Every structure is written in C-alpha cells, then in structure tokens.
XYZ file of C-alpha atoms in Angstrom:
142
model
C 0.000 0.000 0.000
C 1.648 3.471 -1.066
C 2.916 5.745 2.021
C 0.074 8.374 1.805
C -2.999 5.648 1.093
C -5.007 5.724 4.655
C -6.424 2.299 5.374
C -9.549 3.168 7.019
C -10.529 -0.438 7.680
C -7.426 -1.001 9.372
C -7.715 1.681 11.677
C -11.314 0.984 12.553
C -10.429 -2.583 13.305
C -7.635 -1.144 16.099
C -9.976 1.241 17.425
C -12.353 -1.553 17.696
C -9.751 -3.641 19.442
C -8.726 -1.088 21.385
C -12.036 -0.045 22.879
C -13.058 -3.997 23.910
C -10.031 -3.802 25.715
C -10.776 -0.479 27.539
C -14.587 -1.925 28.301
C -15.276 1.432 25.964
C -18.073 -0.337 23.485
C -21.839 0.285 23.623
C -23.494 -2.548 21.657
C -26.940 -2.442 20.119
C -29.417 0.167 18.661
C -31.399 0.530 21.732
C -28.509 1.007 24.079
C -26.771 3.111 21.447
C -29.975 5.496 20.933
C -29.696 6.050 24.543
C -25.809 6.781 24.987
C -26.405 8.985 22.092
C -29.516 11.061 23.880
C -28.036 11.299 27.514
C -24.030 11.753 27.013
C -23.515 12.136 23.080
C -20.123 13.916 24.165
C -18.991 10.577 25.197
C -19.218 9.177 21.762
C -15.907 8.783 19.420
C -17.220 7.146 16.548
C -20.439 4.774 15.142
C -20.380 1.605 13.919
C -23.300 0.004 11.952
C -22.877 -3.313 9.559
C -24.173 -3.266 6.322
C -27.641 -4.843 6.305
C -29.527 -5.887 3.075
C -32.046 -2.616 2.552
C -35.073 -5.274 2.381
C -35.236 -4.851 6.105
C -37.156 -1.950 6.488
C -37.309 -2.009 10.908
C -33.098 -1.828 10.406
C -32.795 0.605 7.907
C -34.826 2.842 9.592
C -32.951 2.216 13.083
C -29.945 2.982 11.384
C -31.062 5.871 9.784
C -32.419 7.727 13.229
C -28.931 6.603 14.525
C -27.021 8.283 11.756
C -29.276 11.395 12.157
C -28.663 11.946 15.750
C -24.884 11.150 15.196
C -24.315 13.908 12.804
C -26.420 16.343 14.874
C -23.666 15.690 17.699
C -20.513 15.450 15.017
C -20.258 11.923 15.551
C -18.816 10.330 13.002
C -20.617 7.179 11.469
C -18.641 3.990 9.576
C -20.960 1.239 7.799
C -18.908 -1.473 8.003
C -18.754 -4.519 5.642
C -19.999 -7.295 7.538
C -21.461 -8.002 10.690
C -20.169 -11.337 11.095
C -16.626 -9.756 10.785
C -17.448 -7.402 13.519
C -19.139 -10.537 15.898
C -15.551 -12.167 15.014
C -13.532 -9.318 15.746
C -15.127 -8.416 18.981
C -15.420 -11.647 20.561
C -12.218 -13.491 19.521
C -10.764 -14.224 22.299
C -7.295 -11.936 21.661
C -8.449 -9.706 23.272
C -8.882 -8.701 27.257
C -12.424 -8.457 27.934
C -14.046 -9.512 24.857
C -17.065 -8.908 23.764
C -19.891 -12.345 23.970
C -21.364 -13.379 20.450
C -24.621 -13.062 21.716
C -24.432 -9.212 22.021
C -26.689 -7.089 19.831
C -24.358 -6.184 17.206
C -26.398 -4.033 14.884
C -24.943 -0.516 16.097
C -21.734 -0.119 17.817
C -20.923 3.220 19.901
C -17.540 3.614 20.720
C -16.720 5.943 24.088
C -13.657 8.228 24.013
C -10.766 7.073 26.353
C -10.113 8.203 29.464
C -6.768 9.366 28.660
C -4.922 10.670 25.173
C -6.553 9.768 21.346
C -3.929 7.011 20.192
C -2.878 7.535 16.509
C -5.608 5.368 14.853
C -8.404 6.763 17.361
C -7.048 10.828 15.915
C -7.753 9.177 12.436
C -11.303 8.109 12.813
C -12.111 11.060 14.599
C -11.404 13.208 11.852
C -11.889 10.988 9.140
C -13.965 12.781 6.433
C -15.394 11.519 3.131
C -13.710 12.960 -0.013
C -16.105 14.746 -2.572
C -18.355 12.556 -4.074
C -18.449 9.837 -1.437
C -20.588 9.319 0.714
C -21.222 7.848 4.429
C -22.929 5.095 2.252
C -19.859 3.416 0.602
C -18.620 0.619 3.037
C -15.432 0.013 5.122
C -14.106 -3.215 4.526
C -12.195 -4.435 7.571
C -9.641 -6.745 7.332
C -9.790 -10.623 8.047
C-alpha cells in the first residue's frame, strides 16, 4: 500500500480492538440510541454493519442513529460485515471480549479516558472525499 494511502478499515479494526479492551463499546441500537440522547459527548465514533435494505425495521434504526450522530458530530462507519465485527469483537485476543450473543447491529464507541492514540485521531477526523458518501462501506480486514 503506497505511504500516503489511509487504510480506514485497518484503523477501525484497532480502534475496535482497542475499545473492547478499555470496556469502551456500547453494543446495540437501543442502548446506542440512549448513549447517544443522555451523554452524546462521550461518543468517538459509530459503527453500523451493512444490512440488506429489504429490512425496512433496520434501515430505519440505522437511519435515526445516523441522524442523531451527525447532529452531535459523531462520526458514522458502515462497516462490511457483521459477522466480521461478531468475530472481531469476541475473539478471544483480546482482554475483555465482547460475547457473540451481544446485539451487534450498532456499535458506539466511548472516548478514552486518557490521550486519542494515533488510529483513534484518524477516525475522529476521518472525512469523506467529494463525491463519497457515508454510504460506501469500510471493509475491515480478516
């Protein structure tokens, strides 16, 4: 990968990592809506797999979650896969990982108590170029 090529999905997937670790993750739309109403200051970043647009009840969770995340300057990833995501957060590598059986369909990820690490200043500030959109998909890595 050239020098100045940002790999997004690689990031994402430390940040991820990082924030099972650090007990940082807020998992499911319900719980999600709520972290976003009461303390939206708290919030780093949004996660949300790709689902299928056939189901109508998800799209439209997804979409009220995207909505209140840009009202706070949250910024929103749509990942590739959900079963990547259920794999990532509950392998096992990591301390305090997350159980399969967790609603994964919206991920809010806290700030840290102490300084942004390098990947967490990326995602932060990450920023679609003209002419993409929050609709094209991450693809994290394997």
């Amino acid at each position: 990968m050239p020098r100045n090529v940002i790999d997004v999905g690689q990031s994402l997937k430390n940040v991820l990592l990082q924030a099972v670790a650090e007990h940082r993750l807020t998992l499911g739309v319900f719980e999600c809506a709520q972290i976003l109403e009461v303390c939206p200051e708290e919030v780093m970043v949004c996660v949300l797999p790709y689902m299928p647009s056939n189901d109508v009840a998800v799209s439209i969770q997804h979409k009220l979650i995207e909505a209140h995340c840009w009202e706070n300057g949250i910024n929103v990833f749509r990942v590739d896969s959900s079963e990547k995501l259920t794999t990532l957060l509950s392998s096992g590598d990591v301390k305090g990982d997350v159980d399969r059986t967790y609603d994964m369909s919206c991920i809010a990820v806290k700030f840290p108590l102490e300084e942004l690490s390098p990947d967490d200043h990326l995602i932060t500030r990450f920023s679609y170029a003209p002419g993409e959109t929050l609709h094209d998909v991450v693809e994290l890595p394997a």
